[in-house]
Short mmCIF file of C-alpha atoms and ligand atoms in Angstrom, two decimals:
data_model
loop_
_atom_site.label_atom_id
_atom_site.label_comp_id
_atom_site.label_asym_id
_atom_site.label_seq_id
_atom_site.Cartn_x
_atom_site.Cartn_y
_atom_site.Cartn_z
CA MET U 187 0.18 -26.52 37.96
CA SER U 188 2.96 -28.23 35.88
CA PRO U 189 2.56 -31.99 34.59
CA ALA U 190 5.39 -32.58 37.21
CA ASP U 191 3.59 -31.29 40.13
CA THR U 192 0.44 -32.85 39.22
CA ALA U 193 2.00 -36.38 39.05
CA ALA U 194 3.68 -35.63 42.41
CA GLU U 195 0.74 -34.81 43.94
CA ALA U 196 -1.29 -37.69 42.34
CA PHE U 197 1.50 -40.17 43.36
CA GLY U 198 1.12 -38.54 47.16
CA GLY U 199 -2.64 -39.19 46.96
CA GLU U 200 -1.98 -42.88 46.16
CA ARG U 201 0.65 -44.16 47.73
CA GLY U 202 0.82 -41.75 50.79
CA ARG U 203 4.61 -40.60 50.29
CA ALA U 204 6.59 -38.53 47.71
CA PRO U 205 7.75 -40.17 44.87
CA ASP U 206 11.48 -40.75 44.82
CA VAL U 207 12.04 -39.44 41.27
CA VAL U 208 9.98 -37.22 38.67
CA TRP U 209 10.71 -36.94 35.14
CA SER U 210 9.17 -35.36 32.15
CA ALA U 211 9.34 -35.19 28.62
CA PRO U 212 7.63 -33.18 25.95
CA GLY U 213 5.34 -33.70 22.74
CA ARG U 214 6.85 -32.30 19.30
CA VAL U 215 5.78 -31.02 16.01
CA ASN U 216 7.73 -31.71 13.28
CA LEU U 217 8.35 -28.39 11.29
CA ILE U 218 9.25 -30.70 7.91
CA GLY U 219 10.69 -33.84 7.07
CA GLU U 220 7.95 -36.23 7.46
CA HIS U 221 8.29 -40.36 6.59
CA THR U 222 11.81 -39.68 6.33
CA ASP U 223 13.37 -40.92 9.39
CA TYR U 224 12.85 -44.51 8.53
CA ASN U 225 14.44 -43.64 5.44
CA ASP U 226 17.63 -42.61 7.06
CA GLY U 227 16.97 -38.88 6.22
CA PHE U 228 16.49 -35.41 7.88
CA VAL U 229 13.89 -34.34 10.30
CA LEU U 230 13.27 -30.74 11.71
CA PRO U 231 11.04 -30.87 14.87
CA ILE U 232 10.51 -28.66 17.70
CA ALA U 233 9.27 -29.83 21.09
CA LEU U 234 6.06 -28.51 22.59
CA PRO U 235 5.91 -26.96 25.93
CA HIS U 236 3.22 -29.87 26.55
CA ARG U 237 4.59 -32.35 28.48
CA ILE U 238 4.10 -35.93 30.17
CA ALA U 239 5.42 -36.36 33.61
CA VAL U 240 6.21 -39.59 35.35
CA ALA U 241 6.27 -39.61 39.24
CA ALA U 242 8.04 -42.88 40.29
CA SER U 243 9.01 -44.86 43.10
CA ARG U 244 11.41 -48.14 43.29
CA ARG U 245 9.81 -51.24 44.51
CA ASP U 246 11.79 -54.16 45.86
CA ASP U 247 9.34 -57.06 44.72
CA GLY U 248 10.40 -56.45 41.10
CA LEU U 249 6.55 -55.68 40.09
CA LEU U 250 5.83 -52.89 37.63
CA THR U 251 2.69 -50.90 38.35
CA ALA U 252 1.32 -47.72 36.62
CA ALA U 253 -1.43 -45.21 36.91
CA THR U 254 -2.40 -42.50 34.70
CA LEU U 255 -4.12 -39.40 35.57
CA GLY U 256 -7.26 -39.15 32.79
CA ASP U 257 -8.63 -35.72 31.60
CA ASP U 258 -11.65 -36.71 34.11
CA GLY U 259 -9.34 -36.11 36.98
CA VAL U 260 -9.75 -39.78 37.94
CA LEU U 261 -6.44 -42.19 38.18
CA HIS U 262 -6.49 -45.09 35.92
CA ARG U 263 -4.32 -47.99 37.59
CA THR U 264 -2.97 -50.93 35.78
CA GLU U 265 -0.64 -53.66 36.87
CA LEU U 266 1.77 -54.83 34.72
CA GLY U 267 3.26 -57.52 36.92
CA ALA U 268 6.57 -58.94 37.22
CA ILE U 269 9.47 -56.68 35.01
CA ALA U 270 11.32 -60.22 34.51
CA GLU U 271 8.36 -61.83 32.55
CA LEU U 272 7.49 -59.06 30.60
CA ALA U 273 7.15 -60.07 26.95
CA PRO U 274 6.04 -58.67 23.38
CA GLY U 275 1.91 -59.48 23.44
CA SER U 276 1.65 -59.78 27.33
CA ILE U 277 0.20 -56.43 27.88
CA ARG U 278 -2.36 -54.57 25.86
CA GLY U 279 -3.77 -51.12 26.11
CA TRP U 280 -2.04 -48.16 27.23
CA GLY U 281 -0.11 -50.16 29.86
CA ALA U 282 1.86 -51.69 26.97
CA TYR U 283 3.61 -47.98 26.76
CA PRO U 284 5.50 -48.13 30.36
CA ALA U 285 5.69 -52.01 30.15
CA GLY U 286 7.35 -52.00 26.66
CA VAL U 287 9.73 -49.71 27.91
CA ALA U 288 11.02 -51.19 31.06
CA TRP U 289 11.01 -54.59 28.79
CA ALA U 290 13.34 -52.74 26.10
CA LEU U 291 15.54 -51.30 29.26
CA ARG U 292 16.15 -54.66 30.22
CA GLU U 293 16.55 -56.52 27.07
CA GLN U 294 19.32 -53.85 26.47
CA GLY U 295 20.98 -54.86 30.04
CA VAL U 296 19.76 -52.10 32.02
CA GLU U 297 18.99 -53.39 35.73
CA VAL U 298 15.77 -52.09 35.98
CA THR U 299 14.08 -52.36 39.57
CA GLY U 300 10.31 -52.74 40.28
CA ALA U 301 8.80 -49.58 40.25
CA ASP U 302 5.39 -47.74 40.89
CA LEU U 303 4.82 -44.88 38.25
CA VAL U 304 2.04 -42.29 38.48
CA ILE U 305 1.72 -40.57 35.23
CA ALA U 306 0.21 -37.25 34.32
CA GLY U 307 0.24 -34.50 31.38
CA ASP U 308 -1.12 -32.18 28.92
CA VAL U 309 0.03 -33.48 25.39
CA PRO U 310 -3.04 -34.00 23.61
CA ALA U 311 -3.64 -37.85 23.01
CA GLY U 312 -4.25 -39.26 19.67
CA ALA U 313 -3.42 -35.77 18.04
CA GLY U 314 -0.44 -36.48 16.23
CA LEU U 315 1.82 -34.69 18.77
CA SER U 316 3.47 -37.59 20.01
CA SER U 317 2.11 -38.13 23.30
CA SER U 318 3.08 -41.86 23.32
CA HIS U 319 6.49 -40.94 22.73
CA ALA U 320 6.57 -38.30 25.75
CA LEU U 321 5.05 -40.75 27.85
CA GLU U 322 7.70 -43.47 26.92
CA CYS U 323 10.75 -41.33 27.06
CA ALA U 324 9.60 -40.18 30.53
CA VAL U 325 9.06 -43.50 31.66
CA ALA U 326 12.79 -44.60 30.41
CA LEU U 327 14.39 -41.59 32.19
CA ALA U 328 12.27 -42.24 35.42
CA LEU U 329 13.04 -46.14 35.36
CA LEU U 330 17.06 -45.39 34.49
CA ASP U 331 17.22 -43.24 37.53
CA LEU U 332 15.68 -45.59 39.48
CA ALA U 333 18.41 -48.28 38.22
CA GLY U 334 20.88 -45.98 39.28
CA ARG U 335 21.72 -44.48 36.04
CA PRO U 336 20.11 -40.74 35.69
CA ALA U 337 20.72 -39.04 32.18
CA ASP U 338 22.02 -36.21 34.15
CA GLY U 339 24.50 -38.26 35.87
CA PRO U 340 27.75 -39.90 35.57
CA ASP U 341 26.82 -43.64 34.41
CA ALA U 342 24.25 -41.73 32.14
CA PRO U 343 23.75 -43.88 28.86
CA PRO U 344 23.96 -41.69 25.46
CA LEU U 345 20.64 -40.29 25.06
CA ALA U 346 21.25 -41.62 21.43
CA ASP U 347 20.88 -44.78 22.99
CA VAL U 348 17.71 -44.17 25.07
CA ALA U 349 16.19 -42.84 21.75
CA ARG U 350 16.96 -46.35 20.17
CA TRP U 351 15.58 -48.14 23.13
CA VAL U 352 12.40 -46.50 23.23
CA GLN U 353 11.93 -47.05 19.62
CA ILE U 354 12.75 -51.08 20.37
CA SER U 355 9.93 -50.73 22.81
CA GLU U 356 7.53 -49.17 20.37
CA ASN U 357 8.54 -51.72 17.53
CA ASP U 358 8.67 -54.87 19.29
CA PHE U 359 6.56 -54.46 22.21
CA VAL U 360 3.78 -51.97 21.49
CA GLY U 361 4.03 -53.20 17.71
CA ALA U 362 4.14 -49.78 15.69
CA PRO U 363 6.85 -49.60 13.11
CA THR U 364 7.74 -46.41 13.78
CA GLY U 365 11.11 -44.21 13.24
CA LEU U 366 13.57 -41.85 15.50
CA LEU U 367 11.95 -38.62 14.93
CA ASP U 368 9.48 -38.67 18.25
CA GLN U 369 12.07 -39.81 20.64
CA THR U 370 14.59 -38.07 19.74
CA ALA U 371 12.77 -34.70 19.34
CA SER U 372 11.04 -35.50 22.83
CA LEU U 373 14.77 -36.22 24.42
CA ARG U 374 16.81 -33.82 22.64
CA CYS U 375 15.22 -30.95 21.54
CA THR U 376 16.03 -27.38 23.39
CA GLU U 377 13.90 -24.17 23.98
CA SER U 378 14.10 -21.43 21.05
CA HIS U 379 15.42 -23.88 18.62
CA ALA U 380 14.19 -26.48 15.97
CA LEU U 381 16.22 -29.61 16.11
CA PHE U 382 18.12 -30.58 12.76
CA PHE U 383 18.49 -34.21 12.81
CA ASP U 384 20.36 -36.42 10.55
CA VAL U 385 19.07 -39.70 11.35
CA ARG U 386 21.80 -42.06 9.47
CA THR U 387 24.62 -40.05 10.98
CA GLY U 388 22.95 -39.43 14.53
CA GLU U 389 24.53 -35.64 14.03
CA LEU U 390 22.41 -32.99 15.88
CA GLU U 391 21.97 -29.42 15.15
CA GLN U 392 20.26 -26.73 17.11
CA ILE U 393 18.57 -24.37 15.11
CA PRO U 394 17.67 -21.07 16.44
CA PHE U 395 13.87 -20.82 15.32
CA ASP U 396 12.29 -17.23 17.00
CA THR U 397 9.12 -16.89 15.43
CA ALA U 398 8.55 -13.90 18.02
CA ALA U 399 11.60 -11.93 16.71
CA ALA U 400 10.09 -12.61 13.38
CA ASP U 401 6.50 -11.28 14.48
CA LEU U 402 5.36 -14.74 13.16
CA GLU U 403 3.76 -17.36 14.91
CA LEU U 404 3.43 -21.13 14.33
CA LEU U 405 0.02 -21.99 14.61
CA VAL U 406 -0.89 -26.01 15.53
CA ILE U 407 -4.14 -26.95 14.17
CA ASP U 408 -5.14 -30.36 15.98
CA THR U 409 -7.79 -31.70 13.81
CA GLN U 410 -9.19 -34.20 16.35
CA ALA U 411 -9.00 -36.66 13.56
CA LYS U 412 -7.69 -39.84 15.36
CA HIS U 413 -5.47 -41.82 13.90
CA SER U 414 -3.65 -44.80 14.52
CA HIS U 415 -0.21 -45.88 13.00
CA SER U 416 -0.37 -49.62 13.58
CA GLU U 417 -3.96 -49.81 11.70
CA SER U 418 -3.24 -47.29 9.24
CA GLY U 419 -1.02 -47.15 5.98
CA TYR U 420 2.21 -46.15 8.22
CA GLY U 421 3.65 -49.69 7.83
CA GLU U 422 2.46 -50.12 4.31
CA ARG U 423 4.26 -46.70 3.38
CA ARG U 424 7.44 -47.72 5.16
CA GLN U 425 7.72 -51.37 3.40
CA GLY U 426 6.94 -49.71 0.09
CA CYS U 427 10.10 -47.50 0.84
CA GLU U 428 12.09 -50.17 2.05
CA HIS U 429 11.25 -52.28 -1.02
CA ALA U 430 12.20 -49.52 -3.66
CA ALA U 431 15.44 -48.67 -1.59
CA GLU U 432 16.27 -52.59 -1.99
CA LEU U 433 15.12 -52.35 -5.94
CA LEU U 434 17.58 -49.42 -6.27
CA GLY U 435 20.29 -51.22 -4.64
CA VAL U 436 20.80 -48.67 -1.78
CA LYS U 437 20.63 -49.12 1.80
CA ALA U 438 18.16 -46.62 2.45
CA LEU U 439 16.26 -43.86 0.04
CA ARG U 440 18.35 -41.39 1.93
CA ASP U 441 20.86 -42.46 -0.61
CA ILE U 442 18.71 -41.28 -3.82
CA SER U 443 19.49 -37.40 -4.46
CA VAL U 444 17.21 -35.01 -6.03
CA ALA U 445 19.60 -35.39 -9.28
CA ASP U 446 19.27 -39.04 -9.23
CA LEU U 447 15.51 -38.92 -8.80
CA ASP U 448 14.08 -39.34 -12.48
CA GLY U 449 16.56 -42.03 -13.24
CA ALA U 450 15.56 -44.06 -9.88
CA LEU U 451 11.93 -43.48 -10.90
CA ALA U 452 12.35 -45.06 -14.26
CA VAL U 453 13.40 -47.96 -12.98
CA LEU U 454 10.81 -48.65 -10.11
CA PRO U 455 7.08 -49.96 -10.70
CA ASN U 456 4.53 -47.68 -10.98
CA GLU U 457 3.03 -48.02 -7.64
CA LEU U 458 6.62 -47.12 -5.64
CA ARG U 459 7.46 -43.95 -7.60
CA PRO U 460 5.36 -41.55 -5.55
CA LEU U 461 6.56 -42.80 -2.25
CA VAL U 462 10.18 -42.21 -3.56
CA ARG U 463 9.68 -39.02 -4.71
CA HIS U 464 8.14 -37.84 -1.57
CA VAL U 465 11.14 -39.00 0.17
CA VAL U 466 13.61 -37.53 -1.75
CA THR U 467 12.23 -34.41 -2.41
CA GLU U 468 11.02 -33.81 1.50
CA ASN U 469 14.72 -34.63 2.41
CA GLU U 470 15.59 -31.82 0.26
CA ARG U 471 13.40 -29.45 1.51
CA VAL U 472 14.68 -30.32 5.32
CA ILE U 473 17.90 -28.84 4.01
CA SER U 474 16.42 -25.93 2.05
CA THR U 475 14.50 -25.29 5.45
CA VAL U 476 17.59 -25.60 7.58
CA SER U 477 19.32 -22.84 4.92
CA GLU U 478 16.66 -20.27 5.16
CA LEU U 479 16.53 -20.33 8.90
CA ASP U 480 20.29 -20.06 9.14
CA ALA U 481 20.12 -17.00 6.95
CA GLY U 482 17.50 -15.54 9.40
CA GLN U 483 14.93 -16.09 6.72
CA LEU U 484 12.29 -17.59 8.91
CA ALA U 485 9.05 -16.31 6.59
CA SER U 486 10.71 -18.10 3.58
CA ILE U 487 10.16 -21.58 5.06
CA GLY U 488 6.67 -21.04 4.21
CA PRO U 489 6.45 -22.21 0.48
CA LEU U 490 8.74 -25.11 1.67
CA LEU U 491 5.80 -26.20 4.22
CA THR U 492 3.25 -26.34 1.87
CA ALA U 493 5.05 -27.93 -0.80
CA SER U 494 5.77 -30.84 1.75
CA HIS U 495 2.12 -31.02 2.51
CA VAL U 496 1.28 -31.32 -1.05
CA SER U 497 3.66 -34.14 -1.72
CA MET U 498 1.96 -36.02 1.43
CA ARG U 499 -1.42 -35.41 0.26
CA ASP U 500 -0.64 -36.33 -3.65
CA ASP U 501 2.18 -38.47 -3.43
CA TYR U 502 2.43 -40.06 -0.12
CA ARG U 503 -1.12 -40.12 0.41
CA ILE U 504 -1.38 -39.88 4.38
CA SER U 505 -3.48 -36.76 4.19
CA CYS U 506 -7.43 -36.80 4.99
CA LEU U 507 -10.12 -34.27 4.56
CA GLU U 508 -9.68 -32.80 7.93
CA LEU U 509 -5.67 -31.89 7.34
CA ASP U 510 -6.54 -30.87 3.85
CA VAL U 511 -9.11 -28.31 4.91
CA ALA U 512 -7.01 -26.95 7.69
CA VAL U 513 -4.06 -26.76 5.30
CA ASP U 514 -6.46 -24.97 2.55
CA ALA U 515 -8.17 -22.69 5.15
CA ALA U 516 -4.96 -21.55 6.76
CA LEU U 517 -3.42 -21.00 2.92
CA GLU U 518 -6.36 -19.23 1.77
CA SER U 519 -6.81 -16.62 4.62
CA GLY U 520 -2.88 -15.74 4.45
CA ALA U 521 -0.76 -18.19 5.99
CA LEU U 522 2.89 -17.99 4.60
CA GLY U 523 2.81 -22.06 4.61
CA ALA U 524 0.96 -25.07 6.17
CA ARG U 525 1.31 -28.76 6.47
CA MET U 526 0.24 -31.66 8.08
CA THR U 527 2.72 -32.83 10.80
CA GLY U 528 3.49 -36.48 12.41
CA GLY U 529 2.44 -39.48 10.64
CA GLY U 530 -0.88 -38.67 8.78
CA PHE U 531 -4.30 -39.92 8.54
CA GLY U 532 -5.43 -37.56 10.98
CA GLY U 533 -3.79 -35.36 13.90
CA SER U 534 -2.71 -32.51 13.18
CA ALA U 535 -1.34 -29.62 10.78
CA ILE U 536 0.98 -26.53 11.33
CA ALA U 537 0.81 -23.04 9.61
CA LEU U 538 3.26 -20.32 9.89
CA VAL U 539 1.36 -17.23 10.07
CA ARG U 540 2.22 -13.54 10.72
CA ALA U 541 1.38 -12.53 14.13
CA ARG U 542 -1.26 -10.03 13.16
CA ASP U 543 -2.93 -12.72 11.04
CA ARG U 544 -3.20 -15.05 13.81
CA GLU U 545 -6.59 -14.41 14.86
CA SER U 546 -8.56 -14.09 11.43
CA ILE U 547 -6.43 -17.19 10.36
CA GLY U 548 -7.52 -19.02 13.41
CA ARG U 549 -11.25 -18.10 12.45
CA ALA U 550 -11.08 -19.05 8.85
CA VAL U 551 -9.91 -22.25 10.05
CA LEU U 552 -12.80 -22.84 12.42
CA ASP U 553 -15.25 -21.48 9.68
CA ALA U 554 -14.01 -23.96 7.11
CA PHE U 555 -14.66 -26.94 9.37
CA ALA U 556 -18.17 -25.72 10.56
CA GLU U 557 -18.71 -25.68 7.11
CA GLN U 558 -17.92 -28.84 6.10
CA LYS U 559 -19.59 -30.11 9.16
CA LEU U 560 -16.30 -31.28 11.10
CA THR U 561 -15.71 -31.55 14.46
CA ALA U 562 -14.16 -27.96 15.66
CA PRO U 563 -10.37 -28.34 15.52
CA ARG U 564 -8.18 -27.19 18.74
CA LEU U 565 -5.90 -24.13 17.73
CA PHE U 566 -2.64 -23.04 19.88
CA THR U 567 0.44 -21.16 19.13
CA ALA U 568 3.78 -23.42 19.63
CA THR U 569 6.88 -22.04 20.67
CA PRO U 570 10.05 -24.52 20.87
CA ALA U 571 10.33 -25.84 24.37
CA ALA U 572 12.52 -27.97 26.19
CA GLY U 573 13.15 -31.21 25.96
CA ALA U 574 13.14 -34.17 28.60
CA GLY U 575 14.43 -33.85 31.98
CA ARG U 576 14.46 -34.27 35.74
CA ASP U 577 11.68 -32.16 37.60
CA ARG U 578 12.63 -33.63 41.19
C1 GLA D 251 5.26 -41.00 13.40
C2 GLA D 251 6.45 -41.75 13.48
C3 GLA D 251 7.97 -41.23 13.31
C4 GLA D 251 7.89 -40.71 11.69
C5 GLA D 251 6.40 -39.64 11.50
C6 GLA D 251 6.58 -39.37 10.30
O1 GLA D 251 5.08 -39.73 14.22
O2 GLA D 251 6.51 -42.06 15.26
O3 GLA D 251 9.04 -42.11 13.45
O4 GLA D 251 8.04 -41.76 10.91
O5 GLA D 251 5.48 -40.41 12.10
O6 GLA D 251 7.73 -38.51 9.81
#
């Protein structure tokens, strides 16, 4: 059963009637372009087939309730109170995600009505595959629909605005200082394509990404190592980048080109140099990846993916043992390229592999984890799926 059907059925069980609307949004993997989004740079994600669905109905009393179907099949309920009284810090735990979206939409002038939400999905949580953003995007679209402004209707707000509102919810309500990559991927990706997103200009380009036609597969390795952006060094990295941009007299590190890099590094304090080197070279790698894909040279992006990992491991310092074991084992057993994806400090890696090597590389990765006595990773092959949309 699809997450949308599961959510609708759970809603029926909970409320004794069908939901007014069901919207769903996917998780993502970022092919390349990591920690570039909050530096006004470039990213290149694909949407996963895994989705979070939100079945929702309007309430006339202004209250917001949410229930989420756990892996155990049990519905976990939370009362979020009156939408008009939501404020940053007022809700803790997973309820902060739906509540934050309701709060942010309201702050932006959307007339958010009271609502009952029932959430179900299959995006692995805590795997760096953006399950929280999938949830937030699906909630945003469901609440907009209940407010009479469905994303597929004449009074729809631009999706770029919805992405920004979800970011406001994440930054100011949930308290995670994340950029625009995940929401944009979840809302704007399309099937069979990677999404080239220029965060500064807002320009989007759908880049064909057909692994099957090239006899390739994109292997996702969920290391099961848990990360948390708010508690991890994500915010520190971001501040470091903003500080470096200030010292360099530019709006964001996006403004430093590879040709400017040596000069820029020379005037920066030691501790900021590796951060800047990562961001500047990573933006360049995104552009090179897009050129290879445009030229139909899918296999040629492998070395760029690997170089991105090395840069995140050695310069940005956001990898960890599990991610390095996954990447090294994939490369040593024949992957064309591999890198960690997402915020880092755990989560998932991706490896671009020849279809005929998929099994042996998967086995080599599992063996490497077993050898290091690490929890076995979860492996699956990703093909670019559709972005968020209405299910009913
Ligand atoms: C997380 C954040 C994104 C982005 C990535 C790193 O996924 O939510 O905004 O910064 O990390 O590229």
